[in-house]
Tab-separated table of C-alpha atoms in Angstrom:
chain	number	residue	atom	x	y	z
A	249	MET	CA	-18.165	8.615	-23.858
A	250	TYR	CA	-20.090	6.878	-21.056
A	251	THR	CA	-23.704	7.238	-20.083
A	252	ALA	CA	-24.000	9.557	-17.042
A	253	PRO	CA	-24.616	6.895	-14.312
A	254	LEU	CA	-21.687	4.782	-15.556
A	255	ALA	CA	-19.413	7.836	-15.772
A	256	ARG	CA	-20.340	8.726	-12.182
A	257	LEU	CA	-19.557	5.181	-10.986
A	258	ILE	CA	-16.175	5.238	-12.759
A	259	GLU	CA	-15.435	8.668	-11.295
A	260	GLN	CA	-16.198	7.451	-7.756
A	261	LEU	CA	-14.131	4.281	-8.162
A	262	GLN	CA	-11.159	6.362	-9.367
A	263	LYS	CA	-11.122	8.087	-5.976
A	264	LEU	CA	-9.971	4.825	-4.388
A	265	PRO	CA	-6.199	4.552	-3.807
A	266	GLY	CA	-4.381	2.680	-6.540
A	267	VAL	CA	-7.357	2.722	-8.901
A	268	GLY	CA	-6.604	4.523	-12.150
A	269	PRO	CA	-9.002	5.276	-15.022
A	270	LYS	CA	-8.648	1.856	-16.685
A	271	SER	CA	-9.047	-0.077	-13.425
A	272	ALA	CA	-12.064	2.044	-12.495
A	273	GLN	CA	-13.637	1.351	-15.888
A	274	ARG	CA	-12.953	-2.397	-15.550
A	275	LEU	CA	-14.447	-2.494	-12.045
A	276	ALA	CA	-17.505	-0.473	-13.069
A	277	LEU	CA	-18.207	-2.732	-16.050
A	278	HIS	CA	-17.746	-5.817	-13.851
A	279	ILE	CA	-20.223	-4.439	-11.284
A	280	LEU	CA	-22.765	-3.777	-14.043
A	281	LYS	CA	-22.475	-7.381	-15.294
A	282	ARG	CA	-23.120	-8.858	-11.844
A	283	PRO	CA	-26.655	-9.594	-10.602
A	284	ASP	CA	-28.474	-6.745	-8.834
A	285	LYS	CA	-28.150	-8.604	-5.522
A	286	ASP	CA	-24.333	-8.550	-5.755
A	287	ALA	CA	-24.333	-4.798	-6.363
A	288	GLU	CA	-26.724	-4.293	-3.432
A	289	ASN	CA	-24.539	-6.448	-1.181
A	290	LEU	CA	-21.442	-4.448	-2.155
A	291	ALA	CA	-23.194	-1.129	-1.531
A	292	GLN	CA	-24.555	-2.377	1.805
A	293	ALA	CA	-21.143	-3.696	2.897
A	294	ILE	CA	-19.583	-0.302	2.168
A	295	LEU	CA	-22.306	1.532	4.113
A	296	ASP	CA	-22.140	-0.906	7.058
A	297	ALA	CA	-18.351	-0.641	7.285
A	298	LYS	CA	-18.513	3.155	7.072
A	299	ARG	CA	-21.168	3.370	9.818
A	300	ARG	CA	-19.937	0.650	12.179
A	301	VAL	CA	-16.137	0.674	11.974
A	302	GLY	CA	-14.400	3.195	14.196
A	303	PHE	CA	-11.280	3.175	16.317
A	304	CYS	CA	-10.358	1.105	19.354
A	305	GLN	CA	-10.450	3.335	22.435
A	306	ARG	CA	-7.179	1.847	23.653
A	307	CYS	CA	-4.883	1.410	20.624
A	308	PHE	CA	-6.731	3.316	17.841
A	309	HIS	CA	-6.747	0.319	15.470
A	310	LEU	CA	-9.874	-0.089	13.327
A	311	SER	CA	-12.632	-1.811	15.262
A	312	ALA	CA	-16.406	-2.298	15.244
A	313	GLU	CA	-16.273	-2.597	19.048
A	314	PRO	CA	-15.077	-0.048	21.650
A	315	ILE	CA	-12.020	-2.268	22.312
A	316	CYS	CA	-10.528	-4.169	19.350
A	317	ASN	CA	-10.015	-7.935	19.281
A	318	ILE	CA	-6.235	-7.566	19.690
A	319	CYS	CA	-6.484	-5.408	22.829
A	320	SER	CA	-9.162	-7.665	24.315
A	321	ASN	CA	-7.220	-10.882	23.598
A	322	PRO	CA	-5.858	-12.209	26.929
A	323	ASN	CA	-3.255	-14.312	25.081
A	324	ARG	CA	-1.414	-11.249	23.755
A	325	ASP	CA	1.674	-10.009	25.614
A	326	GLU	CA	0.593	-6.910	27.571
A	327	THR	CA	4.173	-5.822	28.269
A	328	ILE	CA	5.132	-5.028	24.643
A	329	ILE	CA	3.547	-2.344	22.467
A	330	CYS	CA	4.345	-1.971	18.772
A	331	VAL	CA	3.758	1.597	17.560
A	332	VAL	CA	2.693	1.952	13.921
A	333	THR	CA	1.493	4.719	11.643
A	334	ASP	CA	-1.908	3.291	10.724
A	335	SER	CA	-4.085	0.175	10.737
A	336	LYS	CA	-2.687	-1.220	7.485
A	337	ASP	CA	0.643	-1.585	9.330
A	338	VAL	CA	-1.087	-3.632	12.054
A	339	ILE	CA	-2.557	-5.876	9.367
A	340	ALA	CA	0.863	-6.313	7.699
A	341	LEU	CA	2.548	-7.215	10.998
A	342	GLU	CA	-0.257	-9.611	11.955
A	343	LYS	CA	0.225	-11.477	8.661
A	344	THR	CA	3.760	-12.406	9.758
A	345	ARG	CA	2.380	-14.285	12.800
A	346	GLU	CA	5.639	-13.366	14.564
A	347	TYR	CA	4.471	-10.562	16.854
A	348	HIS	CA	2.307	-11.396	19.867
A	349	GLY	CA	2.171	-8.139	21.784
A	350	LYS	CA	-0.217	-5.179	21.623
A	351	TYR	CA	-0.281	-2.218	19.226
A	352	HIS	CA	-0.717	1.532	19.214
A	353	VAL	CA	-1.741	3.326	16.007
A	354	LEU	CA	-0.530	6.926	15.737
A	355	GLY	CA	-2.865	7.859	12.884
A	356	GLY	CA	-0.100	9.395	10.762
A	357	VAL	CA	3.328	10.969	11.077
A	358	ILE	CA	4.544	14.422	12.067
A	359	SER	CA	4.606	16.479	8.870
A	360	PRO	CA	4.799	20.271	9.298
A	361	MET	CA	4.524	20.716	5.512
A	362	ASP	CA	1.069	19.086	5.676
A	363	GLY	CA	0.117	20.882	8.889
A	364	ILE	CA	0.342	17.713	10.992
A	365	GLY	CA	1.956	18.210	14.373
A	366	PRO	CA	2.222	15.867	17.373
A	367	GLU	CA	-1.099	17.161	18.719
A	368	GLN	CA	-2.961	15.795	15.668
A	369	LEU	CA	-1.649	12.272	16.310
A	370	ASN	CA	-2.369	9.675	19.019
A	371	ILE	CA	0.937	10.378	20.795
A	372	THR	CA	-0.393	11.721	24.115
A	373	PRO	CA	-2.614	8.646	24.672
A	374	LEU	CA	0.438	6.457	23.955
A	375	VAL	CA	2.597	8.230	26.546
A	376	GLU	CA	-0.236	8.032	29.096
A	377	ARG	CA	-0.750	4.337	28.340
A	378	VAL	CA	2.941	3.459	28.679
A	379	SER	CA	3.337	5.496	31.880
A	380	ARG	CA	0.434	3.784	33.658
A	381	GLU	CA	0.791	0.208	32.345
A	382	LYS	CA	3.603	-2.272	32.982
A	383	THR	CA	5.086	-1.813	29.529
A	384	GLN	CA	8.570	-3.328	29.305
A	385	GLU	CA	9.256	-2.432	25.664
A	386	VAL	CA	7.874	-0.175	22.960
A	387	ILE	CA	8.816	-1.139	19.403
A	388	LEU	CA	8.653	1.739	16.940
A	389	ALA	CA	7.650	0.362	13.522
A	390	ILE	CA	7.319	3.590	11.564
A	391	ASN	CA	8.313	3.896	7.890
A	392	PRO	CA	11.832	5.349	7.421
A	393	SER	CA	10.814	8.492	5.527
A	394	VAL	CA	11.923	11.962	6.664
A	395	GLU	CA	8.573	12.425	8.438
A	396	GLY	CA	8.768	8.884	9.831
A	397	GLU	CA	12.235	9.511	11.258
A	398	THR	CA	11.067	12.768	12.850
A	399	THR	CA	8.090	10.968	14.405
A	400	THR	CA	10.248	8.051	15.594
A	401	LEU	CA	12.761	10.344	17.328
A	402	TYR	CA	10.018	12.486	18.880
A	403	VAL	CA	8.053	9.515	20.251
A	404	ALA	CA	11.221	7.761	21.474
A	405	GLN	CA	12.252	10.845	23.432
A	406	LEU	CA	8.869	10.992	25.172
A	407	LEU	CA	8.821	7.277	26.048
A	408	LYS	CA	12.416	6.682	27.184
A	409	PRO	CA	11.747	7.870	30.767
A	410	PHE	CA	9.130	5.101	31.150
A	411	THR	CA	10.353	2.029	29.276
A	412	ARG	CA	12.806	0.457	26.849
A	413	VAL	CA	12.310	1.855	23.318
A	414	THR	CA	13.450	-0.094	20.232
A	415	ARG	CA	12.827	0.180	16.516
A	416	ILE	CA	12.417	-2.420	13.820
A	417	ALA	CA	15.438	-3.088	11.613
A	418	PHE	CA	15.416	-1.837	8.040
A	419	GLY	CA	17.474	-3.253	5.248
A	420	LEU	CA	17.436	-5.306	2.106
A	421	PRO	CA	14.367	-7.266	1.047
A	422	MET	CA	14.628	-11.007	0.533
A	423	GLY	CA	15.916	-11.615	-2.991
A	424	GLY	CA	17.119	-8.003	-3.343
A	425	ASP	CA	20.418	-7.169	-5.049
A	426	LEU	CA	22.986	-4.910	-3.361
A	427	GLU	CA	23.721	-3.075	-6.599
A	428	TYR	CA	20.117	-1.886	-6.904
A	429	ALA	CA	19.669	-0.787	-3.276
A	430	ASP	CA	19.788	2.919	-2.477
A	431	GLU	CA	22.361	4.348	-0.043
A	432	VAL	CA	19.899	4.828	2.819
A	433	THR	CA	18.704	1.213	2.598
A	434	LEU	CA	22.285	-0.074	2.541
A	435	ALA	CA	23.234	2.140	5.493
A	436	ARG	CA	20.241	0.813	7.458
A	437	ALA	CA	21.138	-2.760	6.579
A	438	LEU	CA	24.665	-2.209	7.940
A	439	GLU	CA	23.378	-0.514	11.107
A	440	GLY	CA	20.924	-3.353	11.757
A	441	ARG	CA	23.479	-6.127	11.343
A	442	ARG	CA	23.601	-8.926	13.899
A	443	ASP	CA	25.562	-12.040	14.729
A	444	ILE	CA	24.918	-15.217	12.763
A	445	ASP	CA	23.503	-17.889	15.013
A	446	ASN	CA	25.107	-21.330	14.675
């Protein structure tokens, strides 16, 4: 159906998350219509990111430097660490502009079915970091899946001897209807209730 180079490009684009066959075809055709320089710039940007972006040695967030810009920012609150599953969670929380502390990226969740145990995650560096720094609170912001709950409870147990451990509240999204919410979401919304400020 497609000439071999175009089929290969579509096949590679389909490997990206959220890109199905039609989206891959649309992207491939768009790339072919662009000037050669645009295609070269895209290819070079991908290669540069792949070669230069690694993990922060302190929090394991994506970084082109040994220490990321969040960890090296003196205006961030050193006493609070927000623990997340991966870097996309850091990006989501940063978009809120509400959190001003530091982060720690676990690199996944405990999932015995997938062969992922605590030793495959960045849990030991977190415990070491909290035990040696003046951390006053660790906020666990891990998705409320079965694996996420297991990870949250495991990490909380390890950190409680050193600091206060909290978790983000889960509940109904803005504009959501009660009748369409599942039981777990409603239960979490009730558990996370708080007083109305006047």
